[in-house]
Each structure stands twice: as C-alpha cells, then as structure tokens.
Short mmCIF file of C-alpha atoms and ligand atoms in Angstrom, two decimals:
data_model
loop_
_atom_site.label_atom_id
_atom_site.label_comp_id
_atom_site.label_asym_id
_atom_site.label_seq_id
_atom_site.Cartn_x
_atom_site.Cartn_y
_atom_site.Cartn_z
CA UNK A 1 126.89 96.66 117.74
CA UNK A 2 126.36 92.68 117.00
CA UNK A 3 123.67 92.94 114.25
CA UNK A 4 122.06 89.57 113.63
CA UNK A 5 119.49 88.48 111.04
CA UNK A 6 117.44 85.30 111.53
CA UNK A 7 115.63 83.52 108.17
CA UNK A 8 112.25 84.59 107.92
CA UNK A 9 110.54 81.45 109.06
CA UNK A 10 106.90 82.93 108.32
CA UNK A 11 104.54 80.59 105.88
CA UNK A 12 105.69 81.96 101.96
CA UNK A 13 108.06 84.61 103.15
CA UNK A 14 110.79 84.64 101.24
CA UNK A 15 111.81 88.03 101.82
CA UNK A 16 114.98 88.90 104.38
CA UNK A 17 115.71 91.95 106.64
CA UNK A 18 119.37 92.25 105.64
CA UNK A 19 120.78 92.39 102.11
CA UNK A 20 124.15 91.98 101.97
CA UNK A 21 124.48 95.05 101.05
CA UNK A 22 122.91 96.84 104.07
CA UNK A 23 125.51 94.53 105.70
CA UNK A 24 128.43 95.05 104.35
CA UNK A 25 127.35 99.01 105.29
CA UNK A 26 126.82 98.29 108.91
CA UNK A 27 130.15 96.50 108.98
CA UNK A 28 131.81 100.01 107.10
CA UNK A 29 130.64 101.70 110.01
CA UNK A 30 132.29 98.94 112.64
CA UNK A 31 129.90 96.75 113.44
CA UNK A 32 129.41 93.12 113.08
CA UNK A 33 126.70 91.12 111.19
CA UNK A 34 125.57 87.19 111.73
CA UNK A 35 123.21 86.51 109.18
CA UNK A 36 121.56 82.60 109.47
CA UNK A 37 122.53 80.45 106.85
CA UNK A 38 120.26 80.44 103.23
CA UNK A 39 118.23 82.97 105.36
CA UNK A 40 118.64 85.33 102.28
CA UNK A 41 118.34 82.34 99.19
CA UNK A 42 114.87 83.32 99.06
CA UNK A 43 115.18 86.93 97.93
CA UNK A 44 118.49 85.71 95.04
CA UNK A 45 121.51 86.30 98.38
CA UNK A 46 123.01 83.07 98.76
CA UNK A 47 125.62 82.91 101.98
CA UNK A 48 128.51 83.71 100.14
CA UNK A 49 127.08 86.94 99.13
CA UNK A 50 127.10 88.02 102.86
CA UNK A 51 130.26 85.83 103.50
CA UNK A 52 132.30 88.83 100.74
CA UNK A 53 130.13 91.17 102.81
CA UNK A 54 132.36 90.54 105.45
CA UNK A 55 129.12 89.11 107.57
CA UNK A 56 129.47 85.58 109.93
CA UNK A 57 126.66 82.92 108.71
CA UNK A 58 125.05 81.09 111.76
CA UNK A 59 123.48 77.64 111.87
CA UNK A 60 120.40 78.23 113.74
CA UNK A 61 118.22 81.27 114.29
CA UNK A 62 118.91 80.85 118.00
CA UNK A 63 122.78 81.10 117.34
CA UNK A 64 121.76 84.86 116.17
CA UNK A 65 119.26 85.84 118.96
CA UNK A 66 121.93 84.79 121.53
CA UNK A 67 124.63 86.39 120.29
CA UNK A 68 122.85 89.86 118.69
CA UNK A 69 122.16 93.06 119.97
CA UNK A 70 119.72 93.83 117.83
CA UNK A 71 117.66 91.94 115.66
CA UNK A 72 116.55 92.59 112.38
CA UNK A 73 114.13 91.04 110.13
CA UNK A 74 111.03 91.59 107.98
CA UNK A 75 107.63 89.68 109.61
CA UNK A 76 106.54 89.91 112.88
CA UNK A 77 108.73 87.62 115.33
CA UNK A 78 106.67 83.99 115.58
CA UNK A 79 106.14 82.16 118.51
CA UNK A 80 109.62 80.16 118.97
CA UNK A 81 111.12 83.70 117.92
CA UNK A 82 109.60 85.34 120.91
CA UNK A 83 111.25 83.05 123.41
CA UNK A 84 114.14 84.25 122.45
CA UNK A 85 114.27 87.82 122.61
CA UNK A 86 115.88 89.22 125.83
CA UNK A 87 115.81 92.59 127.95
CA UNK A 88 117.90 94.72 126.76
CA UNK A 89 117.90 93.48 122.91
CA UNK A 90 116.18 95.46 120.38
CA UNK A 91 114.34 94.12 117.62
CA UNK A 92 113.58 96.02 114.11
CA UNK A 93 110.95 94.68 111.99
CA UNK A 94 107.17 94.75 110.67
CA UNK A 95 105.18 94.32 114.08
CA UNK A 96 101.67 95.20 113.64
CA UNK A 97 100.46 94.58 116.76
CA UNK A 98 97.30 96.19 117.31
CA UNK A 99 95.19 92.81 116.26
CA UNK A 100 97.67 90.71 117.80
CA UNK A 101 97.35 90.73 121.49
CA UNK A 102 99.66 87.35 122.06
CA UNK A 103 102.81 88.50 120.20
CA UNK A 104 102.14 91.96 121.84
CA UNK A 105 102.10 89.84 125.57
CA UNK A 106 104.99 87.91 124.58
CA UNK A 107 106.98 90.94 123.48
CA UNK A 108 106.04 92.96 126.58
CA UNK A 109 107.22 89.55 128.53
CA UNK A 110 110.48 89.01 126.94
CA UNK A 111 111.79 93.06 127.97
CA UNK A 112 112.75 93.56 124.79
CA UNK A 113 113.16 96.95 122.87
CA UNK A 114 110.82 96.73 119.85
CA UNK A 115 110.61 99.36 116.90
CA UNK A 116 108.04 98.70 114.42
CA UNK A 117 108.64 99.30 110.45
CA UNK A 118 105.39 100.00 110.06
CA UNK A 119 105.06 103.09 112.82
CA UNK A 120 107.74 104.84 111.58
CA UNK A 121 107.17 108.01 110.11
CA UNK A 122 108.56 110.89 107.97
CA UNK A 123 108.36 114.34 107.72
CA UNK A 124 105.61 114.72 105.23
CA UNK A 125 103.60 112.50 107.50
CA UNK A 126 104.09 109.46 105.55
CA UNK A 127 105.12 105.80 106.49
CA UNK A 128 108.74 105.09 104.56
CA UNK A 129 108.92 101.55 105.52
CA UNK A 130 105.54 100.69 104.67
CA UNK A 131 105.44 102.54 101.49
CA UNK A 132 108.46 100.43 99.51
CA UNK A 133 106.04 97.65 100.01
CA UNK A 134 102.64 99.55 98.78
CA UNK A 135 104.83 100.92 95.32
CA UNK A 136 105.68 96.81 94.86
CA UNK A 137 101.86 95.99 95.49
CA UNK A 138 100.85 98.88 93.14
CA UNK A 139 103.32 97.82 90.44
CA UNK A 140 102.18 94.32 90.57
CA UNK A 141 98.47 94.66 90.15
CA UNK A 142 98.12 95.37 86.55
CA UNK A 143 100.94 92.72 85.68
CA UNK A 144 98.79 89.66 88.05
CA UNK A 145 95.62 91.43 86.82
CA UNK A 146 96.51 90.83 82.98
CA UNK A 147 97.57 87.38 83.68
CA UNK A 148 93.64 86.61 85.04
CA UNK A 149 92.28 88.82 82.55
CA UNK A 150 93.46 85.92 80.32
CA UNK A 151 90.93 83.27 78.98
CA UNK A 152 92.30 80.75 80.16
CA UNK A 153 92.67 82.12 83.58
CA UNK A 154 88.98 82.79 83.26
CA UNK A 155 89.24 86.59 82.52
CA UNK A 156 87.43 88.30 79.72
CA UNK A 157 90.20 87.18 77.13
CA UNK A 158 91.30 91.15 76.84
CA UNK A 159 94.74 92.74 76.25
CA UNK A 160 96.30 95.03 78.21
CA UNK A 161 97.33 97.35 74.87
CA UNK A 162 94.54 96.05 72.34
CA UNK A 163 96.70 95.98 68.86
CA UNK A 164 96.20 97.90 65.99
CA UNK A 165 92.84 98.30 65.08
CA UNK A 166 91.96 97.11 68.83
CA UNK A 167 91.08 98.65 71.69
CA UNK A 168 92.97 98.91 74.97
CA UNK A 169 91.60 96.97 78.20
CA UNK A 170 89.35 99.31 80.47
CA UNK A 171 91.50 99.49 83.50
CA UNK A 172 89.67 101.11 87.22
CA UNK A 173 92.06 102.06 89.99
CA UNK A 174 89.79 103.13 93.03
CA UNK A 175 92.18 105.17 95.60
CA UNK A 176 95.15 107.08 94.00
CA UNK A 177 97.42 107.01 96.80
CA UNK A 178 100.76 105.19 96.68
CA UNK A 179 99.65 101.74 95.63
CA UNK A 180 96.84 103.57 92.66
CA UNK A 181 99.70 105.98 91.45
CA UNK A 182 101.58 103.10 91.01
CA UNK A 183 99.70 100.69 89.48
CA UNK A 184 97.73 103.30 87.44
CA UNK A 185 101.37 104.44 85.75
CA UNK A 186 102.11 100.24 85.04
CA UNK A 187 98.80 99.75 83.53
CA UNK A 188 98.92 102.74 81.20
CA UNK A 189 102.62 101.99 80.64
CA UNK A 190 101.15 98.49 79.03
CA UNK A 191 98.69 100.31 77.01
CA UNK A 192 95.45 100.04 79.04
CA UNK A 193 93.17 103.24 79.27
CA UNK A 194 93.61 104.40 82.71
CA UNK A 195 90.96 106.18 85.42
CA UNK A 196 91.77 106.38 88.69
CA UNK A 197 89.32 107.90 91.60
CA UNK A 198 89.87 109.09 94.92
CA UNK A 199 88.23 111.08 97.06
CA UNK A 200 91.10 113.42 98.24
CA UNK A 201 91.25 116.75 95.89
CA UNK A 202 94.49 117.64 96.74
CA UNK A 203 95.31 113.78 95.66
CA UNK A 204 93.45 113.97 92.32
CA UNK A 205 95.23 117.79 91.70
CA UNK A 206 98.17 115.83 92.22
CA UNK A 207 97.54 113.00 89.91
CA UNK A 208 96.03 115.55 87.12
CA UNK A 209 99.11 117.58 87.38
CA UNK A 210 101.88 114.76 87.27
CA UNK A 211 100.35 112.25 85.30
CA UNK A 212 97.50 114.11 83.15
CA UNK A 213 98.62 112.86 79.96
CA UNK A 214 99.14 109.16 81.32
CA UNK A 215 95.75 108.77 82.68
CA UNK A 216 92.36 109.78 83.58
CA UNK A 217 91.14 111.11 86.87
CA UNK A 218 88.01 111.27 88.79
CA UNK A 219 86.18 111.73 91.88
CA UNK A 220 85.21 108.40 93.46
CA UNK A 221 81.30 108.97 94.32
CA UNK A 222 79.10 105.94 93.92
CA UNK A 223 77.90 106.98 90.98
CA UNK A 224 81.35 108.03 89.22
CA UNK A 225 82.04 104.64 90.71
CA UNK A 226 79.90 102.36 89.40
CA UNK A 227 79.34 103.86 85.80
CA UNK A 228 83.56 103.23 85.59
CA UNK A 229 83.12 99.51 87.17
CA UNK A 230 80.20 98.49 84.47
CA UNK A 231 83.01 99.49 81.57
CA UNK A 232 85.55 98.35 83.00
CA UNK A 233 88.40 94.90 81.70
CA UNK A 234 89.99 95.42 84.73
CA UNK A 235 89.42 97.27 88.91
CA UNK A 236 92.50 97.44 90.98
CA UNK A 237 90.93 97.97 94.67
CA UNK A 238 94.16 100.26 96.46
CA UNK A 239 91.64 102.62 99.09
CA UNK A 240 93.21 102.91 102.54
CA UNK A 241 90.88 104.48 105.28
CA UNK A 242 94.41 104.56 107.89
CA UNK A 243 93.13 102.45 111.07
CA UNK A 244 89.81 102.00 109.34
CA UNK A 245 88.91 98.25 107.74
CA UNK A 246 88.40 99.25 104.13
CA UNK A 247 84.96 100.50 102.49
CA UNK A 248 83.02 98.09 100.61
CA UNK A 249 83.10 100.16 97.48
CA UNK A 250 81.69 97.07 94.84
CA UNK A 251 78.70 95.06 96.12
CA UNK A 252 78.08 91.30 95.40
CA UNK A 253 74.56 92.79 93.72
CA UNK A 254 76.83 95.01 91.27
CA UNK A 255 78.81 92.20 90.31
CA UNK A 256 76.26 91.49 87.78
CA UNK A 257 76.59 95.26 86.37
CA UNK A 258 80.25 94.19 85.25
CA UNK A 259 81.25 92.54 82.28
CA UNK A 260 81.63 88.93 82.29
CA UNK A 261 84.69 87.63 83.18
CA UNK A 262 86.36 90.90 84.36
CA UNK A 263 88.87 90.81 86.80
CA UNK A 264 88.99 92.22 90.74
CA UNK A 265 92.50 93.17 91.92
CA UNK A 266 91.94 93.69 95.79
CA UNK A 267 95.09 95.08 96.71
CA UNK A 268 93.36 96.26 99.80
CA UNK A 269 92.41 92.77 101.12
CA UNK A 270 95.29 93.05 103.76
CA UNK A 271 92.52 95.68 105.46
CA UNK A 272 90.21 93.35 104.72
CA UNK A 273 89.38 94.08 100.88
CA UNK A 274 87.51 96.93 99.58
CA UNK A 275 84.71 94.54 97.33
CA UNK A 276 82.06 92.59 99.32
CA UNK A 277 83.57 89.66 97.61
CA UNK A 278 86.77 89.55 98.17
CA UNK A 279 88.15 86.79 100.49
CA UNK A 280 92.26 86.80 100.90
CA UNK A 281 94.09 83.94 99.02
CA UNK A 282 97.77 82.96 98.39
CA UNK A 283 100.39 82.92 95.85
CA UNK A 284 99.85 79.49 95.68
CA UNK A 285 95.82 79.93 94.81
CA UNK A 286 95.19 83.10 94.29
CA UNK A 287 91.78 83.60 91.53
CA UNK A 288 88.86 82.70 92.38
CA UNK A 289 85.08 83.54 90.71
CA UNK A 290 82.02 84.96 91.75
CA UNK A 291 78.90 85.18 89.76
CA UNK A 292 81.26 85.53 86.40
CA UNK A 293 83.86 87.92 87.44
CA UNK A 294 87.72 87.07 88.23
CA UNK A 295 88.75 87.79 91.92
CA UNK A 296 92.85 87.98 92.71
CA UNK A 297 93.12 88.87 96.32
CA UNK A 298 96.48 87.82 97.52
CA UNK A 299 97.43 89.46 101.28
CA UNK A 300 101.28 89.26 100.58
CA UNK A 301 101.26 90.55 97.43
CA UNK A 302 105.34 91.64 97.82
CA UNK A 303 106.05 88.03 98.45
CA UNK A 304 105.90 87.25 95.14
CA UNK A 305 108.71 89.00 94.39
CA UNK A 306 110.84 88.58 96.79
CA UNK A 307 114.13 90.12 95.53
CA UNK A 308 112.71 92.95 94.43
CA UNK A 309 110.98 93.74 97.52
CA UNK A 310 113.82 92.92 99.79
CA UNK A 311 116.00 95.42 98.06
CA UNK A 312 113.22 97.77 98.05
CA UNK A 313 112.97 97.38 102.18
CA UNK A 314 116.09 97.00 102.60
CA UNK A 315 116.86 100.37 100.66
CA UNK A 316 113.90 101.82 102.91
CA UNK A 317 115.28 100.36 106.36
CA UNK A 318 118.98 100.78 105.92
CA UNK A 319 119.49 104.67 107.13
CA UNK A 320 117.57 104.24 110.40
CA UNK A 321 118.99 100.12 110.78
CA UNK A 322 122.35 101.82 111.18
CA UNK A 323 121.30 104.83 113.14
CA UNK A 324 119.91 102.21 115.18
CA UNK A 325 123.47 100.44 115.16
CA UNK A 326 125.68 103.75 115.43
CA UNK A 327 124.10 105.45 117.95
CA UNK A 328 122.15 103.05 120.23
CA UNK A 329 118.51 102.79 120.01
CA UNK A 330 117.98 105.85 122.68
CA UNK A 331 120.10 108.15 120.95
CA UNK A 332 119.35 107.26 117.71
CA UNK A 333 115.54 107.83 118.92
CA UNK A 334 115.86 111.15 120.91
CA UNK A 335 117.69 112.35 117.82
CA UNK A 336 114.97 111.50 115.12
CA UNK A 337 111.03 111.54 116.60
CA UNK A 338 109.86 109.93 113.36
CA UNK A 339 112.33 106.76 114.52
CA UNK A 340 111.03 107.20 118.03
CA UNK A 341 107.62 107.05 116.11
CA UNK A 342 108.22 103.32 115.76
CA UNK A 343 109.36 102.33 119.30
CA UNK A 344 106.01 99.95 120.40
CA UNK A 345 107.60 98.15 123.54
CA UNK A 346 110.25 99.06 125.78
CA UNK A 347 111.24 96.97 128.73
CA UNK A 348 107.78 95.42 129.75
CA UNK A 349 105.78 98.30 128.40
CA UNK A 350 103.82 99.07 125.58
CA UNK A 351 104.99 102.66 124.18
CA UNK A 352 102.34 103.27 121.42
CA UNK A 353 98.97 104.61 121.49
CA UNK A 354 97.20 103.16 119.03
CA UNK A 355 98.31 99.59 120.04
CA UNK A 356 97.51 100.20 123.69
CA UNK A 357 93.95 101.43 122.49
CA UNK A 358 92.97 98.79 120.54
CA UNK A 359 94.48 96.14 123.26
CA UNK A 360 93.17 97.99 126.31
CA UNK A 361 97.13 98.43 127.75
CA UNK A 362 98.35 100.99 129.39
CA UNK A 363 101.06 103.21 127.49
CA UNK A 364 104.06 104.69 128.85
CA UNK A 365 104.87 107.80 126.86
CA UNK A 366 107.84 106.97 124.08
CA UNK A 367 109.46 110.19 125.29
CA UNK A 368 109.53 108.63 129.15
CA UNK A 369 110.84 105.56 127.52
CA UNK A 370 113.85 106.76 126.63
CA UNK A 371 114.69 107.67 130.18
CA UNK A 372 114.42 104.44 131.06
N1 NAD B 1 97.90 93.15 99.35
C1 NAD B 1 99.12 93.56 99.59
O1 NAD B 1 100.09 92.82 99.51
C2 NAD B 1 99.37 95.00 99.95
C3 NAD B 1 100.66 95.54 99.91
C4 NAD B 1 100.83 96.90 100.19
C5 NAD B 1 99.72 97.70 100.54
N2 NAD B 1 98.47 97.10 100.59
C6 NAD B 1 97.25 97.87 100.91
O2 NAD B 1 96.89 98.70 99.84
C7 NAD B 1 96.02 99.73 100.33
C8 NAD B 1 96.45 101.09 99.78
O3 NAD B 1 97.71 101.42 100.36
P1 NAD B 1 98.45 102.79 100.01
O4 NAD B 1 99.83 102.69 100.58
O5 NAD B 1 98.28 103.12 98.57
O6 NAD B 1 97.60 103.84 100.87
P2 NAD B 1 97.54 105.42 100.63
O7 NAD B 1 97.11 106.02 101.93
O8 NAD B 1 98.80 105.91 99.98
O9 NAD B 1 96.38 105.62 99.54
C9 NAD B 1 95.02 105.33 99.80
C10 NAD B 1 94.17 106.26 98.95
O10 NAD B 1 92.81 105.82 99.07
C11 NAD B 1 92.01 106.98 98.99
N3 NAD B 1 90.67 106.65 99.46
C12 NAD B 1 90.22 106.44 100.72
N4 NAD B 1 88.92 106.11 100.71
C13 NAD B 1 88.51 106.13 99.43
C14 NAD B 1 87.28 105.88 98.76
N5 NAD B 1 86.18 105.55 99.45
N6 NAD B 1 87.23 105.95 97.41
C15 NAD B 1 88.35 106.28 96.70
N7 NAD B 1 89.55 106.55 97.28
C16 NAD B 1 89.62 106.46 98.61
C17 NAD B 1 92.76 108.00 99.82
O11 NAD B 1 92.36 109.34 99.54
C18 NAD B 1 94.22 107.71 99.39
O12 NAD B 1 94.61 108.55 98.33
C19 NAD B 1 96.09 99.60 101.84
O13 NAD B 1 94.96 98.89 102.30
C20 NAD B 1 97.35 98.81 102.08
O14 NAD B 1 97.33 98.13 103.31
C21 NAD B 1 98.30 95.79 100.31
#
C-alpha cells in the first residue's frame, strides 16, 4: 500500500501521524511511505530521519494525497485537505465529527474511507488512541500547574514538595480516570499531598488499591468537593461525562472559598471545562485570573509537547496503521470490530451512530459497509 503523511497544517500543531519509526515498519512489511517535507520537524524528525527510514519526502501535501492510498495524520483534515481526498482512499486520523457538520459534508462528498482515532475501541471498552493523549494531558497538569502556582505567574507562591520544615502544596484532582491517575501519580511524585475524587467506586477501589500509599482518595460529592477545593494550592479539573459537556463542579461564587492565588488546571476544557470559569486558551496565553485565583485552560494540552506525544500516538496507532496497510481497510476491519469501531464514512455515507445522531444523517450500518 502507498502510505502518505501530509504536515499537520492545523494552527500550533506540531505533532505528526508518522514517526519514522512507524515508517520504516510499514516499509518492513512492503509497503511504501511519502512523508511531506519538515512535516515531522515539529515533533524532533527532521527529513533525513524518514529519508534512513527508507520513506520518499514530498514537496507539497497535494504530492501525498495524489499519490497515497491511505492517508495518515493526527488533526482532523482542514478545508484545502478535504478537496483532496478521493473515493476509494482511506484516511486515518483524529476526526471528531459529531460538532462538525462541514468537514463531516465534505468527507461524505469526497467518497472517501474515513476511520476515526478517536472511535476506536478496545476490548476493555476503552479508547487506545485517545488515551496516549489523556496520560500526556494528565502528566502535564501538575508540571504547567506548578509553573502558575509561582508568584510571579500570579499563583500563591507555593512549592510543589514544601522543603524541610515546609509543607507540601495541597494538590485536588477531581475525576480519577486516565488523565487524574496520571496527573495525581506526577504531583505526588513532586512531593505535593495528593486527593483525588471520583464518583465511580470501582474507580476509587482501583486507585486505593494501586496507589494507596501515593495518594489520597475520596468520593466526589459537593460537599467532599468543596471542603478539598477551600484547602487546596492546586485543582486539576480531569471529569469526563463520555458524550456529555462536562459538569460545572467549581462555581464562580466558590471562587472566593479558595485561597488566594490558587491555581485551576482545567484539563477538561476540551468538553468545555468542568469550573464555571474556565474559558479555553493557548500555549501561547494560557493563565488567566478570576476574582484572585490562577486559571490554565489550554484545549491542546499534548501540543506542547509535541515529541513526546507523537511517539506516544504513534506507539498507539502503529498496530492497526499497518493492519490497515497489510490487509486493506475491509479486511483489516471485518477481522478486528474495535478497528471497524472507528470507520465514520464510507463511500458517501456516514457509518457511525453517534455522529449521524447528533448531525441528523442517516447511518448505514459499519457491518453493511464493508460489503460495499
Ligand atoms: N485539554 C487537553 O488537552 C486534554 C487532553 C486529553 C484529555 N482531555 C480531557 O480530559 C478529560 C478526562 O479524560 P480521561 O481520558 O481521563 O477520561 P476518563 O473517562 O478516563 O476519566 C474521567 C473520570 O471522571 C470521573 N467523573 C465523571 N463525573 C465526575 C464527577 N462529577 N466528579 C468526579 N469524577 C467524575 C469518571 O468516573 C472517570 O473516572 C476529558 O474531558 C478529556 O477530553 C483534555
């Protein structure tokens, strides 16, 4: 299969879909790889890393959708991308499409083959391309919330680990899934004293049992809530509700509560933010402060860190990318339901539920798809 990569050409995404590593193993297994030139520079892979790969650098994106079977990348294709897609060609990325009826039209228009990162599924019900991306976020969160905890920053002035004689920074993770396990396990790794709530039993059982002696645990009712938030340095915001916006869990009234010049991590401000005042920002600006406390509520938290999160997709992608490759995208799909879990669009029709719901399209069954 001709495997071609385009650079990401998204606003601050630096990230790629192919490390040269993922193609110098689809070109192990006999295929070939175009990758467009400095489209990896962004994530540390400059073209001669895919050039000892063994992959063919292109001058133009639309060199690579011409020539490619199947295209793969990281963000949603944009507008000029669109054009370019073709029946017949099948393109592997992040799609989300349920709020985005235009690149949903424009996909059903061009008769491509779509298969969304983020649809895929495993067996223990979870998303593996989505959650690379949630264990970056997670990591992150203490390390950008210690830099705004700073006083000059306009935090409280508090250290993660206190010193000697000193104590630790109060640190709040509400929702212990995979973005709270993993910031909770950074923050106490720095020193901080720990709690995280959720509302799943089974979740906190988990938590208590793995990481008891790491940090605290609790159930995440209002009140449990709030008494944490008044105490705490530091709330990382990681609650995911899945197809839900997320709950306002801090008002702008209990800002007041808080200590002055404590910070707000929203890492849940991609469902738009789980504290009334969180508003998304960028890399490029992204505190702000309301009534005395510190707000960071970056959408793309991952970009920041581009390398490491490319690897960390790429890692995630690679087995189905050359499934994909090996056995065609019908075979590869009939053989594995949790890759046929990600097929969106197929030849002029939408093929997933939840995306036809929330548009108002009719769905043609993924399994009827693949007859096709
Ligand atoms: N900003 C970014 O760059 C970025 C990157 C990755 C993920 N995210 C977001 O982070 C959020 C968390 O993602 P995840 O992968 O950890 O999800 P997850 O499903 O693994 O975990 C969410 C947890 O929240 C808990 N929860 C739900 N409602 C709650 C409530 N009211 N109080 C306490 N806990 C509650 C659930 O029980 C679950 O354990 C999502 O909104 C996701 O989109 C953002």
């Amino acid at each position: 299969m001709k495997i071609g990569c385009p650079k990401e050409i998204k606003p601050q995404e630096y990230r790629t879909g192919l490390t040269p590593n993922a193609a110098r193993e689809a070109i192990n297994h006999g295929h070939e790889v175009l990758v467009e030139t400095n489209g990896g520079v962004g994530a540390g892979f400059p073209d001669a890393d895919y050039i000892d790969a063994g992959a063919g650098i292109a001058k133009s994106a639309a060199e690579i959708f011409e020539w490619a079977d199947m295209i793969v990348k990281v963000k949603e294709p944009q507008p000029g991308e669109r054009k370019m897609l073709r029946q017949g060609q099948v393109l592997f990325t992040y799609l989300h499409l349920a709020p985005d009826p235009d690149q949903t039209r424009d996909l059903l228009d061009s008769g491509c083959t779509a298969i969304a990162y983020e649809t895929v599924t495993d067996r223990n019900g979870t998303l593996p391309l989505l959650a690379p991306m949630s264990e970056v976020a997670g990591r992150l969160a203490p390390q950008v919330g210690a830099w705004t905890l700073q006083k000059a920053n306009g935090g409280r002035g508090v250290l993660m680990g206190g010193v000697p004689g000193v104590g630790p920074a109060r640190v709040v993770v509400i929702g212990g899934g995979v973005v709270g396990t993993h910031a909770a396990k950074i923050a106490a790794g720095m020193g901080a004293d720990v709690t995280v709530l959720d509302r799943s039993l089974p979740r906190l059982r988990y938590l208590d049992d793995v990481f008891g002696r790491d940090f605290k645990n609790s159930y995440a009712s209002a009140g449990n809530t709030i008494d944490l938030v008044r105490e705490a340095d530091m709330v990382i915001g990681a609650v995911l509700i899945p197809g839900a916006a997320a709950p306002k869990l801090i008002s702008r009234a209990q800002l007041s509560e808080m200590k002055p010049g404590a910070v707000l991590v929203d890492v849940a401000i991609d469902q738009g933010g789980c504290f009334e005042t969180s508003h998304a920002t960028t890399h490029q600006d992204p505190i702000y402060e309301v009534d005395g406390i510190m707000h960071y509520c970056v959408a793309n938290m991952p970009g920041a860190v581009a390398r490491t999160s490319t690897i960390a997709l790429g890692n995630a992608t690679m087995p189905f990318m050359l499934a994909l490759a090996d056995k065609g995208w019908r075979q590869a799909c009939e053989d594995d339901e949790h890759l046929l879990n990600g097929l969106n669009v197929h030849a002029g029709q939408l093929t997933y539920y939840a995306v036809g719901k929330a548009l108002g399209i009719d769905v043609l069954s993924p399994t009827l798809a693949l007859k096709q």
